[in-house]
Structures are given as structure tokens and as C-alpha cells.
Short mmCIF file of C-alpha atoms in Angstrom, two decimals:
data_model
loop_
_atom_site.label_atom_id
_atom_site.label_comp_id
_atom_site.label_asym_id
_atom_site.label_seq_id
_atom_site.Cartn_x
_atom_site.Cartn_y
_atom_site.Cartn_z
CA MET A 4 -125.50 -59.67 -27.18
CA TYR A 5 -126.11 -62.59 -24.83
CA LEU A 6 -128.89 -60.68 -23.07
CA LEU A 7 -130.46 -59.82 -26.41
CA SER A 8 -130.37 -63.50 -27.47
CA LEU A 9 -131.87 -64.52 -24.14
CA LEU A 10 -134.63 -61.92 -24.55
CA ILE A 11 -135.44 -63.28 -28.01
CA VAL A 12 -135.67 -66.82 -26.60
CA VAL A 13 -137.96 -65.67 -23.79
CA LEU A 14 -140.23 -63.82 -26.20
CA VAL A 15 -140.30 -66.62 -28.78
CA SER A 16 -140.67 -69.58 -26.40
CA PRO A 17 -144.40 -69.08 -25.79
CA LEU A 18 -144.88 -68.98 -29.56
CA LEU A 19 -143.40 -72.49 -29.74
CA SER A 20 -145.88 -74.02 -27.32
CA ALA A 21 -148.27 -76.77 -28.36
CA ALA A 22 -151.22 -74.37 -28.31
CA THR A 23 -149.60 -71.99 -30.79
CA PHE A 24 -148.65 -74.71 -33.24
CA THR A 25 -152.18 -76.00 -33.55
CA HIS A 26 -153.75 -72.63 -34.38
CA GLY A 27 -154.09 -71.58 -38.00
CA VAL A 28 -152.76 -74.88 -39.42
CA LYS A 29 -151.97 -74.63 -43.13
CA ASN A 30 -152.41 -77.51 -45.55
CA ASP A 31 -148.75 -77.27 -46.61
CA LEU A 32 -147.64 -78.21 -43.09
CA PHE A 33 -149.05 -81.75 -43.54
CA PRO A 34 -150.06 -82.30 -39.90
CA GLU A 35 -152.02 -85.45 -40.73
CA ILE A 36 -148.79 -87.21 -41.78
CA LEU A 37 -146.00 -85.38 -39.98
CA ARG A 38 -147.84 -85.07 -36.67
CA GLU A 39 -150.86 -87.34 -36.17
CA GLU A 40 -149.61 -90.34 -38.10
CA ALA A 41 -145.99 -89.99 -36.94
CA VAL A 42 -147.05 -89.76 -33.29
CA ALA A 43 -149.33 -92.78 -33.63
CA ARG A 44 -146.53 -94.80 -35.22
CA LEU A 45 -144.04 -93.91 -32.50
CA TYR A 46 -146.46 -95.05 -29.82
CA GLU A 47 -147.23 -98.22 -31.77
CA LEU A 48 -143.53 -98.99 -32.13
CA GLY A 49 -143.06 -98.24 -28.43
CA LYS A 50 -145.31 -101.20 -27.60
CA VAL A 51 -143.19 -103.68 -29.55
CA SER A 52 -141.12 -105.17 -26.75
CA ASP A 53 -139.57 -108.43 -25.62
CA ALA A 54 -140.53 -107.64 -22.01
CA ASP A 55 -143.83 -107.25 -20.20
CA GLY A 56 -144.28 -103.89 -18.55
CA TYR A 57 -141.32 -102.08 -20.09
CA LEU A 58 -139.65 -101.51 -23.46
CA GLU A 59 -136.73 -103.76 -24.40
CA ARG A 60 -135.76 -104.52 -27.99
CA THR A 61 -132.25 -105.82 -28.55
CA PHE A 62 -130.37 -106.97 -31.64
CA LEU A 63 -132.50 -109.41 -33.70
CA SER A 64 -134.70 -110.36 -30.75
CA PRO A 65 -138.30 -111.42 -31.56
CA ALA A 66 -139.51 -107.87 -30.83
CA SER A 67 -136.77 -106.44 -33.02
CA ILE A 68 -137.95 -108.59 -35.93
CA ARG A 69 -141.57 -107.48 -35.37
CA ALA A 70 -140.47 -103.85 -35.23
CA GLY A 71 -138.51 -104.25 -38.45
CA ASN A 72 -141.53 -105.74 -40.21
CA LEU A 73 -143.69 -102.84 -39.02
CA ILE A 74 -141.13 -100.32 -40.27
CA ARG A 75 -141.06 -102.04 -43.67
CA ILE A 76 -144.84 -101.68 -43.94
CA TRP A 77 -144.55 -97.94 -43.21
CA MET A 78 -141.72 -97.57 -45.70
CA GLU A 79 -143.76 -99.24 -48.42
CA ASP A 80 -146.73 -97.05 -47.52
CA ALA A 81 -144.44 -94.07 -48.24
CA GLY A 82 -143.59 -95.46 -51.68
CA LEU A 83 -140.20 -96.94 -50.79
CA THR A 84 -138.72 -100.21 -52.02
CA THR A 85 -137.67 -102.25 -48.98
CA TRP A 86 -135.27 -105.03 -48.03
CA VAL A 87 -133.37 -106.44 -45.05
CA ASP A 88 -129.60 -106.82 -45.35
CA GLY A 89 -127.15 -109.37 -43.98
CA LEU A 90 -126.94 -107.76 -40.55
CA GLY A 91 -130.67 -107.21 -40.05
CA ASN A 92 -130.75 -103.53 -41.07
CA VAL A 93 -134.09 -102.53 -42.62
CA HIS A 94 -133.78 -100.41 -45.79
CA GLY A 95 -136.32 -98.37 -47.73
CA ARG A 96 -135.27 -96.54 -50.90
CA ILE A 97 -136.93 -94.15 -53.30
CA GLN A 98 -135.35 -94.02 -56.76
CA PRO A 99 -136.62 -91.04 -58.80
CA PRO A 100 -136.67 -91.68 -62.56
CA ASN A 101 -134.04 -89.10 -63.57
CA ALA A 102 -131.93 -89.16 -60.41
CA SER A 103 -128.18 -89.65 -60.23
CA ASN A 104 -126.70 -92.72 -58.58
CA THR A 105 -125.46 -90.96 -55.43
CA ALA A 106 -127.99 -91.41 -52.65
CA LEU A 107 -128.70 -89.49 -49.47
CA LEU A 108 -128.87 -91.90 -46.54
CA ILE A 109 -131.09 -91.09 -43.56
CA GLY A 110 -131.13 -93.37 -40.56
CA SER A 111 -131.31 -94.22 -36.91
CA HIS A 112 -131.63 -97.37 -34.82
CA LEU A 113 -134.58 -99.63 -34.05
CA ASP A 114 -132.99 -101.36 -31.04
CA THR A 115 -133.34 -100.05 -27.48
CA VAL A 116 -131.74 -100.26 -24.07
CA VAL A 117 -133.45 -102.17 -21.26
CA ASP A 118 -136.42 -100.26 -19.77
CA ALA A 119 -136.17 -97.77 -22.60
CA GLY A 120 -138.07 -94.75 -23.81
CA MET A 121 -139.96 -94.93 -27.09
CA PHE A 122 -138.30 -92.02 -28.95
CA ASP A 123 -134.58 -92.85 -28.84
CA GLY A 124 -133.76 -94.10 -32.33
CA ALA A 125 -137.37 -94.56 -33.40
CA LEU A 126 -137.98 -90.81 -33.86
CA GLY A 127 -135.28 -90.58 -36.53
CA ILE A 128 -136.72 -93.50 -38.49
CA VAL A 129 -140.35 -92.35 -38.32
CA SER A 130 -139.51 -88.70 -39.11
CA ALA A 131 -137.63 -89.72 -42.26
CA ILE A 132 -140.40 -92.05 -43.45
CA SER A 133 -143.03 -89.35 -42.79
CA ALA A 134 -141.06 -86.73 -44.72
CA LEU A 135 -140.71 -89.03 -47.72
CA LYS A 136 -144.38 -89.98 -47.56
CA VAL A 137 -145.30 -86.29 -47.90
CA LEU A 138 -143.04 -86.01 -50.94
CA ASN A 139 -144.62 -89.14 -52.39
CA VAL A 140 -148.27 -88.14 -51.93
CA THR A 141 -147.59 -84.67 -53.33
CA GLY A 142 -145.80 -86.16 -56.34
CA LYS A 143 -142.59 -84.29 -55.61
CA SER A 144 -140.55 -87.42 -54.93
CA LYS A 145 -140.32 -87.97 -58.71
CA GLN A 146 -138.60 -84.60 -59.06
CA LEU A 147 -135.72 -85.42 -56.72
CA LYS A 148 -132.27 -85.36 -58.29
CA HIS A 149 -130.89 -88.02 -55.93
CA PRO A 150 -132.22 -91.28 -54.50
CA VAL A 151 -133.06 -91.22 -50.81
CA GLU A 152 -132.64 -94.26 -48.60
CA VAL A 153 -133.93 -94.66 -45.04
CA ILE A 154 -132.09 -97.22 -42.90
CA ALA A 155 -133.36 -98.60 -39.59
CA PHE A 156 -130.15 -99.92 -38.07
CA SER A 157 -130.42 -103.23 -36.23
CA ASP A 158 -128.00 -102.44 -33.40
CA GLU A 159 -126.70 -99.16 -32.05
CA GLU A 160 -127.09 -99.55 -28.29
CA GLY A 161 -124.90 -102.66 -28.02
CA VAL A 162 -126.99 -104.13 -25.20
CA ARG A 163 -127.01 -107.75 -26.33
CA PHE A 164 -123.41 -108.15 -27.53
CA GLN A 165 -121.72 -105.18 -25.83
CA SER A 166 -120.48 -104.02 -29.23
CA THR A 167 -122.16 -100.87 -30.46
CA PHE A 168 -122.99 -99.90 -34.07
CA LEU A 169 -123.14 -103.45 -35.45
CA GLY A 170 -125.65 -102.36 -38.10
CA SER A 171 -124.18 -99.05 -39.21
CA ALA A 172 -120.57 -100.23 -38.95
CA ALA A 173 -121.31 -103.03 -41.42
CA ILE A 174 -122.67 -100.56 -43.96
CA ALA A 175 -119.74 -98.21 -43.38
CA GLY A 176 -117.33 -101.12 -43.89
CA VAL A 177 -115.67 -100.84 -40.49
CA LEU A 178 -117.19 -103.87 -38.72
CA PRO A 179 -114.44 -106.44 -38.04
CA VAL A 180 -115.11 -110.00 -39.20
CA SER A 181 -114.39 -111.08 -35.62
CA SER A 182 -117.59 -109.31 -34.54
CA LEU A 183 -119.59 -112.21 -35.96
CA GLN A 184 -118.17 -114.44 -33.21
CA ILE A 185 -118.97 -112.16 -30.26
CA PRO A 186 -121.19 -114.12 -27.81
CA ASP A 187 -124.15 -112.82 -25.82
CA LYS A 188 -124.75 -113.86 -22.21
CA SER A 189 -126.40 -117.10 -23.35
CA GLY A 190 -123.40 -118.04 -25.50
CA LEU A 191 -125.06 -117.34 -28.86
CA THR A 192 -122.81 -115.48 -31.28
CA VAL A 193 -123.85 -112.68 -33.64
CA GLN A 194 -123.55 -115.19 -36.49
CA ASN A 195 -125.74 -117.70 -34.60
CA VAL A 196 -128.46 -115.11 -34.12
CA LEU A 197 -128.34 -114.06 -37.76
CA LYS A 198 -128.63 -117.69 -38.86
CA ASP A 199 -131.57 -118.28 -36.51
CA ASN A 200 -133.32 -115.46 -38.37
CA LEU A 201 -132.50 -116.99 -41.79
CA ILE A 202 -129.73 -114.47 -42.45
CA HIS A 203 -126.61 -116.37 -43.54
CA THR A 204 -123.78 -113.89 -43.15
CA THR A 205 -120.21 -115.15 -43.04
CA GLY A 206 -116.83 -113.50 -42.86
CA GLU A 207 -116.63 -113.73 -46.64
CA THR A 208 -120.02 -112.09 -47.26
CA LEU A 209 -119.76 -109.40 -44.57
CA SER A 210 -117.76 -107.13 -46.86
CA GLN A 211 -120.62 -107.18 -49.38
CA LEU A 212 -122.72 -105.09 -47.00
CA LYS A 213 -120.35 -102.13 -47.32
CA TYR A 214 -121.55 -99.18 -49.37
CA GLU A 215 -119.06 -97.60 -51.74
CA PRO A 216 -118.28 -93.97 -50.82
CA GLU A 217 -118.83 -92.76 -54.37
CA SER A 218 -122.43 -94.07 -54.24
CA VAL A 219 -123.35 -91.96 -51.21
CA LEU A 220 -124.14 -88.25 -51.14
CA GLY A 221 -124.12 -88.00 -47.35
CA TYR A 222 -125.78 -89.27 -44.18
CA VAL A 223 -128.31 -87.42 -42.03
CA GLU A 224 -129.74 -88.48 -38.67
CA VAL A 225 -132.58 -87.06 -36.58
CA HIS A 226 -132.36 -87.90 -32.88
CA ILE A 227 -133.71 -86.70 -29.56
CA GLU A 228 -131.21 -84.48 -27.78
CA GLN A 229 -130.99 -86.70 -24.67
CA GLY A 230 -130.03 -83.56 -22.80
CA PRO A 231 -131.73 -80.46 -21.34
CA VAL A 232 -130.33 -77.62 -23.48
CA LEU A 233 -133.14 -77.27 -26.03
CA GLU A 234 -135.77 -77.30 -23.31
CA SER A 235 -133.85 -74.64 -21.39
CA VAL A 236 -133.80 -72.28 -24.39
CA GLY A 237 -137.37 -73.06 -25.42
CA LEU A 238 -136.65 -74.32 -28.95
CA PRO A 239 -137.63 -77.63 -30.57
CA LEU A 240 -134.66 -78.23 -32.89
CA ALA A 241 -130.88 -77.87 -32.98
CA VAL A 242 -128.06 -78.78 -35.34
CA VAL A 243 -125.29 -81.03 -34.01
CA LYS A 244 -121.75 -79.76 -34.42
CA GLY A 245 -120.05 -82.99 -33.41
CA ILE A 246 -120.18 -86.17 -31.31
CA ALA A 247 -117.94 -87.05 -28.39
CA GLY A 248 -115.51 -89.93 -28.72
CA GLN A 249 -116.18 -92.98 -26.59
CA SER A 250 -114.37 -95.97 -25.07
CA ARG A 251 -116.02 -98.92 -23.37
CA LEU A 252 -113.88 -101.03 -21.07
CA LYS A 253 -114.42 -104.25 -19.15
CA VAL A 254 -112.51 -104.58 -15.89
CA VAL A 255 -112.11 -108.01 -14.27
CA VAL A 256 -110.84 -108.19 -10.66
CA LYS A 257 -109.95 -111.63 -9.30
CA GLY A 258 -109.29 -112.44 -5.67
CA SER A 259 -109.59 -115.32 -3.25
CA GLN A 260 -113.09 -116.75 -2.82
CA GLY A 261 -113.92 -117.71 0.76
CA HIS A 262 -116.42 -118.09 3.58
CA ALA A 263 -117.86 -114.76 4.76
CA GLY A 264 -117.72 -115.80 8.41
CA THR A 265 -114.35 -117.50 8.74
CA VAL A 266 -111.75 -115.50 6.82
CA PRO A 267 -110.28 -112.69 8.98
CA MET A 268 -110.47 -109.20 7.47
CA SER A 269 -106.70 -108.81 7.57
CA MET A 270 -106.18 -111.98 5.52
CA ARG A 271 -108.68 -111.38 2.73
CA GLN A 272 -107.98 -110.87 -0.95
CA ASP A 273 -111.37 -109.41 -1.66
CA PRO A 274 -112.01 -108.31 -5.26
CA MET A 275 -115.20 -106.51 -4.27
CA VAL A 276 -113.51 -103.88 -2.11
CA ALA A 277 -110.76 -103.54 -4.71
CA ALA A 278 -113.43 -102.92 -7.39
CA ALA A 279 -115.13 -100.40 -5.11
CA GLU A 280 -111.87 -98.49 -4.66
CA LEU A 281 -111.26 -98.59 -8.41
CA ILE A 282 -114.69 -97.14 -9.13
CA VAL A 283 -114.24 -94.31 -6.63
CA SER A 284 -110.78 -93.68 -8.08
CA LEU A 285 -112.32 -93.44 -11.56
CA GLU A 286 -114.84 -90.90 -10.31
CA SER A 287 -112.09 -88.71 -8.84
CA LEU A 288 -110.04 -88.97 -12.03
CA CYS A 289 -112.95 -87.94 -14.24
CA LYS A 290 -114.21 -85.17 -11.97
CA ARG A 291 -110.78 -83.57 -11.61
CA PRO A 292 -108.51 -84.78 -14.45
CA GLN A 293 -106.25 -81.76 -13.89
CA ASP A 294 -105.23 -83.25 -10.50
CA PHE A 295 -103.86 -86.38 -12.15
CA ILE A 296 -102.61 -85.50 -15.63
CA SER A 297 -101.28 -82.44 -17.41
CA SER A 298 -101.05 -81.39 -21.04
CA ASP A 299 -97.25 -81.18 -20.77
CA ASP A 300 -96.83 -84.72 -19.45
CA PRO A 301 -93.15 -85.64 -20.04
CA ASP A 302 -94.16 -89.21 -20.94
CA GLY A 303 -95.90 -87.82 -24.02
CA HIS A 304 -99.27 -89.41 -23.35
CA CYS A 305 -101.24 -86.21 -23.18
CA ASN A 306 -99.19 -83.36 -24.62
CA ALA A 307 -101.54 -82.63 -27.53
CA PHE A 308 -104.72 -81.62 -25.79
CA SER A 309 -106.11 -79.01 -23.45
CA ILE A 310 -106.92 -79.98 -19.88
CA THR A 311 -109.58 -77.27 -19.89
CA SER A 312 -111.39 -78.76 -22.90
CA LEU A 313 -111.03 -82.25 -21.46
CA ALA A 314 -112.48 -81.27 -18.10
CA GLY A 315 -115.37 -79.53 -19.83
CA SER A 316 -116.55 -82.57 -21.80
CA LEU A 317 -115.28 -85.64 -19.92
CA VAL A 318 -117.84 -88.05 -18.42
CA CYS A 319 -117.17 -91.53 -17.01
CA THR A 320 -119.71 -94.16 -15.99
CA VAL A 321 -119.70 -97.59 -14.39
CA GLY A 322 -123.02 -99.01 -15.55
CA GLU A 323 -122.81 -102.75 -14.92
CA ILE A 324 -121.31 -104.81 -12.08
CA SER A 325 -121.40 -108.59 -11.71
CA THR A 326 -119.88 -110.90 -9.11
CA TRP A 327 -119.10 -114.60 -8.82
CA PRO A 328 -120.50 -116.61 -7.15
CA SER A 329 -122.80 -113.76 -6.05
CA ALA A 330 -123.97 -115.10 -2.69
CA SER A 331 -124.48 -113.09 0.48
CA ASN A 332 -122.34 -115.40 2.62
CA VAL A 333 -119.40 -115.77 0.20
CA ILE A 334 -116.42 -113.49 -0.35
CA PRO A 335 -116.56 -113.24 -4.14
CA GLY A 336 -113.80 -114.72 -6.25
CA GLN A 337 -114.32 -112.35 -9.15
CA VAL A 338 -115.90 -108.98 -9.82
CA THR A 339 -116.48 -107.62 -13.31
CA PHE A 340 -117.60 -104.11 -14.15
CA THR A 341 -117.91 -101.89 -17.22
CA VAL A 342 -116.47 -98.42 -17.74
CA ASP A 343 -117.82 -95.92 -20.28
CA ILE A 344 -115.55 -92.91 -20.99
CA ARG A 345 -116.60 -90.05 -23.28
CA THR A 346 -115.07 -86.75 -24.28
CA THR A 347 -114.74 -84.58 -27.36
CA ASP A 348 -110.93 -84.84 -27.05
CA ASP A 349 -109.66 -88.19 -28.35
CA VAL A 350 -106.10 -87.64 -27.12
CA GLY A 351 -107.43 -86.68 -23.71
CA ARG A 352 -109.56 -89.83 -23.62
CA GLU A 353 -106.45 -91.94 -24.18
CA ALA A 354 -104.71 -90.06 -21.38
CA ILE A 355 -107.58 -90.85 -19.01
CA ILE A 356 -107.47 -94.57 -19.91
CA TYR A 357 -103.69 -94.60 -19.41
CA GLU A 358 -104.00 -92.97 -15.99
CA LEU A 359 -106.87 -95.28 -15.02
CA SER A 360 -104.78 -98.34 -15.88
CA LYS A 361 -101.88 -97.05 -13.74
CA GLN A 362 -104.18 -96.49 -10.76
CA MET A 363 -105.89 -99.84 -11.29
CA TYR A 364 -102.71 -101.90 -11.18
CA ALA A 365 -101.41 -99.95 -8.17
CA ILE A 366 -104.65 -100.56 -6.23
CA CYS A 367 -104.86 -104.21 -7.20
CA ASP A 368 -101.23 -104.82 -6.30
CA ARG A 369 -101.72 -103.20 -2.90
CA ARG A 370 -104.79 -105.35 -2.23
CA SER A 371 -103.16 -108.57 -3.53
CA VAL A 372 -105.75 -109.17 -6.22
CA SER A 373 -105.29 -109.44 -9.99
CA CYS A 374 -106.80 -106.98 -12.46
CA LEU A 375 -107.38 -107.07 -16.18
CA MET A 376 -108.73 -104.20 -18.28
CA GLU A 377 -110.09 -105.05 -21.73
CA ARG A 378 -111.11 -102.49 -24.34
CA LYS A 379 -114.48 -103.49 -25.79
CA HIS A 380 -115.26 -100.51 -28.00
CA ASP A 381 -113.57 -97.34 -29.23
CA ALA A 382 -115.02 -94.57 -31.36
CA ASN A 383 -113.24 -91.32 -32.13
CA ALA A 384 -115.00 -87.99 -31.83
CA VAL A 385 -116.84 -86.97 -35.00
CA GLU A 386 -117.12 -83.50 -36.52
CA CYS A 387 -120.33 -83.05 -38.50
CA ASP A 388 -120.04 -81.66 -42.03
CA ALA A 389 -120.31 -77.87 -42.19
CA GLY A 390 -122.20 -77.93 -45.49
CA LEU A 391 -124.80 -80.43 -44.29
CA ASN A 392 -125.09 -78.51 -41.03
CA SER A 393 -125.81 -75.30 -42.89
CA GLN A 394 -128.53 -77.00 -44.96
CA LEU A 395 -130.07 -78.64 -41.89
CA LYS A 396 -129.98 -75.37 -39.99
CA SER A 397 -131.76 -73.53 -42.82
CA ALA A 398 -134.36 -76.31 -43.09
CA ALA A 399 -135.00 -76.29 -39.33
CA TYR A 400 -135.36 -72.51 -39.30
CA ALA A 401 -137.72 -72.55 -42.30
CA ALA A 402 -139.87 -75.31 -40.76
CA LEU A 403 -140.22 -73.50 -37.43
CA ARG A 404 -140.88 -70.19 -39.18
CA ARG A 405 -143.68 -71.79 -41.20
CA MET A 406 -145.19 -73.41 -38.12
CA THR A 407 -145.11 -70.33 -35.88
CA GLY A 408 -145.32 -67.50 -38.39
CA GLU A 409 -142.59 -65.82 -36.36
CA ASN A 410 -138.85 -65.22 -36.55
CA ILE A 411 -137.53 -67.76 -34.05
CA GLY A 412 -133.97 -66.43 -34.00
CA GLU A 413 -130.91 -68.65 -34.35
CA VAL A 414 -131.27 -72.43 -34.47
CA PRO A 415 -128.85 -73.66 -31.75
CA VAL A 416 -125.70 -75.64 -32.56
CA LEU A 417 -124.89 -78.28 -29.93
CA MET A 418 -122.32 -80.98 -29.22
CA SER A 419 -123.52 -84.53 -28.55
CA GLY A 420 -122.22 -86.43 -25.57
CA ALA A 421 -124.17 -89.53 -26.64
CA GLY A 422 -122.97 -91.84 -29.38
CA HIS A 423 -125.00 -92.22 -32.58
CA ASP A 424 -124.92 -94.26 -35.78
CA ALA A 425 -123.53 -91.13 -37.42
CA MET A 426 -120.21 -91.98 -35.73
CA ALA A 427 -119.91 -95.23 -37.70
CA MET A 428 -121.30 -93.68 -40.87
CA SER A 429 -118.67 -90.92 -40.74
CA HIS A 430 -116.17 -93.56 -41.92
CA LEU A 431 -118.20 -93.82 -45.14
CA THR A 432 -119.39 -90.30 -45.89
CA LYS A 433 -120.00 -86.81 -44.52
CA VAL A 434 -122.62 -86.71 -41.77
CA GLY A 435 -125.11 -84.22 -40.38
CA MET A 436 -127.46 -84.43 -37.40
CA LEU A 437 -130.58 -82.71 -36.15
CA PHE A 438 -131.50 -82.78 -32.45
CA VAL A 439 -135.09 -82.70 -31.19
CA ARG A 440 -136.09 -81.40 -27.76
CA CYS A 441 -137.00 -83.99 -25.12
CA ARG A 442 -138.66 -83.28 -21.81
CA GLY A 443 -136.22 -82.74 -18.96
CA GLY A 444 -133.40 -84.04 -21.14
CA ILE A 445 -134.36 -87.53 -19.93
CA SER A 446 -133.48 -90.52 -22.10
CA HIS A 447 -132.83 -94.26 -21.73
CA SER A 448 -135.85 -94.23 -19.44
CA PRO A 449 -139.60 -94.75 -19.75
CA GLU A 450 -139.86 -91.07 -18.71
CA GLU A 451 -138.40 -90.10 -22.09
CA HIS A 452 -140.90 -87.83 -23.85
CA VAL A 453 -141.13 -85.64 -26.95
CA LEU A 454 -143.95 -83.16 -27.54
CA GLU A 455 -146.21 -84.03 -30.45
CA ASP A 456 -145.54 -80.66 -32.05
CA ASP A 457 -141.80 -81.22 -31.77
CA ILE A 458 -142.26 -84.51 -33.64
CA TRP A 459 -144.12 -82.48 -36.25
CA ALA A 460 -141.30 -79.92 -36.38
CA ALA A 461 -138.71 -82.68 -36.92
CA GLY A 462 -140.70 -84.21 -39.77
CA LEU A 463 -141.30 -80.85 -41.42
CA ALA A 464 -137.62 -79.94 -41.13
CA MET A 465 -136.63 -83.21 -42.82
CA HIS A 466 -139.23 -82.68 -45.54
CA THR A 467 -137.90 -79.15 -46.11
CA PHE A 468 -134.29 -80.35 -46.15
CA ILE A 469 -134.95 -83.05 -48.74
CA GLU A 470 -137.19 -80.91 -50.93
CA THR A 471 -134.78 -77.97 -50.88
CA ASN A 472 -131.45 -79.71 -51.30
CA LEU A 473 -132.19 -82.78 -53.41
#
């Protein structure tokens, strides 16, 4: 069976090339909106940056505001009524005359990482707007039985405030009031930044941003895969089964600051070498968790999960390191680094954090330095809704069948190791996700790239999903 599936992929893959898509274009595929215009908009949005020479757009930065204004223009062009809420999320809604009050929400994020690619987040926003524009220009939007709302979330990456999902968590009603007082590196709080942009959100008004579950039909998100699977099987689209849980930690190691030339090696309390040992220890733990923990741990920390499943999905990353005073001739007094831990097994993730803390305090005690581990963000693994998945899968298949004129075989079902706004929105309603192929599986990089015909396929799949199910 596997060989047969592989043979189908090999035979169909050439049919999904850019050359094939552009032959025999039918009017009902709407390439002028779903392909040409969508591609142009993605590239235009990719130039809206706070930095010269690379893409950087963080929460409510000047570039973020410009991007939001541009998105509002495109939403209004598609016939949507637009507004910006108390956390900077940009909304566009279509309200058919005879529709019920339960709305389908479609969204993704407009913020980026530093030195980003132009498709992460933006593709989901543009694809949704393009799909609704097609329904509007064909007059079919008036026939929808439910309102549809596109949301461009203000913060998903968490770059500025190290707290992910600020935008979507507010709408889902799970953003703590304390989040308004989180400072960025310059000392400005989330509330300060909102106020600077004439958005006066307080702890009392934050709860007003929450949507009521009974007003929402579901949430759907289109996103680049950020992995290599779709490219390896030669298909543009996949349905997402679920999203890995995630924890972000901040580790602070404090030692004794001193002169690099006068303190003997045997007398140092150097936080840098302690941090280095901690990072290597983390790598060993996450590469071979079975060497450190077991599913029948007598302490009860990890007796409800499978080591095999944990080892298959666990990834750990140290992405940021800072030192003080950060001079070449000074033994640092403090080293701070971040830890990102992800796995589809939430109990296993807790077991890893528990084991990491044990190793950390043992290493720091042996090296006579102090250590503190602070949890900055936690998100449980999310299972996408089976019903929404089935509808998305049918829509993706129908879109690709229309574009190629061929039976493309099964639309893949994948797990997501990356976090998405769907994780926050799952606290509000059922969620579904559609992945889009990206070249080499590269993301969070200027090398991030999506084929123009794959952008077209994503837009057509969303158009088909909305038209068929709403």
C-alpha cells in the first residue's frame, strides 16, 4: 500500500508543477484574484518593515501599524466591514443579509520574527481576504448562511514582549490582565504601547475583547508548513491534525563578576561555563529522553505518557543568550538564556522540564553559582476538530482537482511542531488548519518561499471551503 501511495505521488507530482497549473486556466479558478493579486499583496506586505534590508514587524511597531492599515484597505476592497480592537488586532467581517449570528473566524498573524520571511502569517490573512473577495465579486457572499470574519492578529511570534499569542489570546479570553504590564527591552509595557497608538485598554476593558463561544461557529487558519514534508511528497496542501504543546523558559545564572586576567581558573564562579554546561545538558536530555526519564517513574512525574511518542516529537532550543556586563576582558556576573521546549505530549513536556530543573540545580550547585528558571509561556498541545478537518480536506482535494484536472490522491494529514494562533483560539472554539507547501521547509528566514501556484491553491481551497460549508 505504501509503495502504491508513493507511486501515485511520483506520477502526480509533475502534474502539480507551476507549468501545469497555468495551462488551460478556467474562469472559475479566479487566477486574477487568487493568484496574481494575492501574490502581489504578499510581496507588498513583505516590504513593510521596521528595519532596512530585512523584514521585521513586531507588536504595534510603526511597520505593524502600516501593515494593519494596508490589510484594512484589502479587506474593504473585498467588501468587508473593518475595525481595530483593543489589542491591535485588525478585523474584517462580512454579514450576509439572512445569515445566523454564529460566525466563522479565519485568521493568522501580521507580526514577524526578526529577519523574517514574507509568508509566515501573511499568507493566511491574504488567502482568506482573496477567497472572500471572489465570493463578493461573484455575488455569492450574500448567499452565505453564516457571517465570516477575517482577523489579522497583532502578535503571535512574541518577539517584542516574549509572550506569544497576545492578539488571539485576548479574543479567546485567556490573556491574563497581568500581560498588559509586561515590559519590552526598552521598558515600555504592552499597555504603554497600546496607549501610544491611541488604544486605551485597561485591565477592566480587556475582558470586553473576548468573543462569546456561542457566537462563533469555528476557527480556521491557513499557514505555511514550515517543514519539508509537503515538498517531499510533491503536494501543495495538507490538513493539520494537531499542534505540539510548547513551553518557553528563561534561565538566569548568576556568578561572581571579575577581571579576566587576575582571577585564577580554580577560584572562579563563572556563570558562562555553567550556562554552557546547562545548554549541552539540555541537548542530551532532549535527544535521548529515555536515558534520563521513564514512563514508570516512581515519583509520578511521567507515568502517563509514552517515552516512544515523546522521543518522536520532542524538540528543545536555546535561541537567545545575553551576558552582563558583556565585555571581552570581564568574567560575566550574569548569563541569561531562553529555552523553547515542544512536544505533542503535554505530560512528557512537564517531565522534561522537571528533569531539566533537577540537572540545572545540580550543575549550578557544583559550580557555586546560583540559577533561576522562570516559565514565560505554556501552551498545551491542540487537537484539531475532526469535522473541520474533513471539510478542509475535501475543499483542498476539490481545489487541486479543479486546478490539475487529475485525481491527486489523498490530501496529507500532518502534525505541526510550530505554534499557531489556533492554539489560543482552541480555548474559544473548535479549530481547523490548512498547511501550504514551502520551499525546503525553510521558515523564519528571508529564504522562506511559497510557489505562486501554491498560493493560488490555498486561496481556491479556502474559497471552496467557505462556499461549500457556509
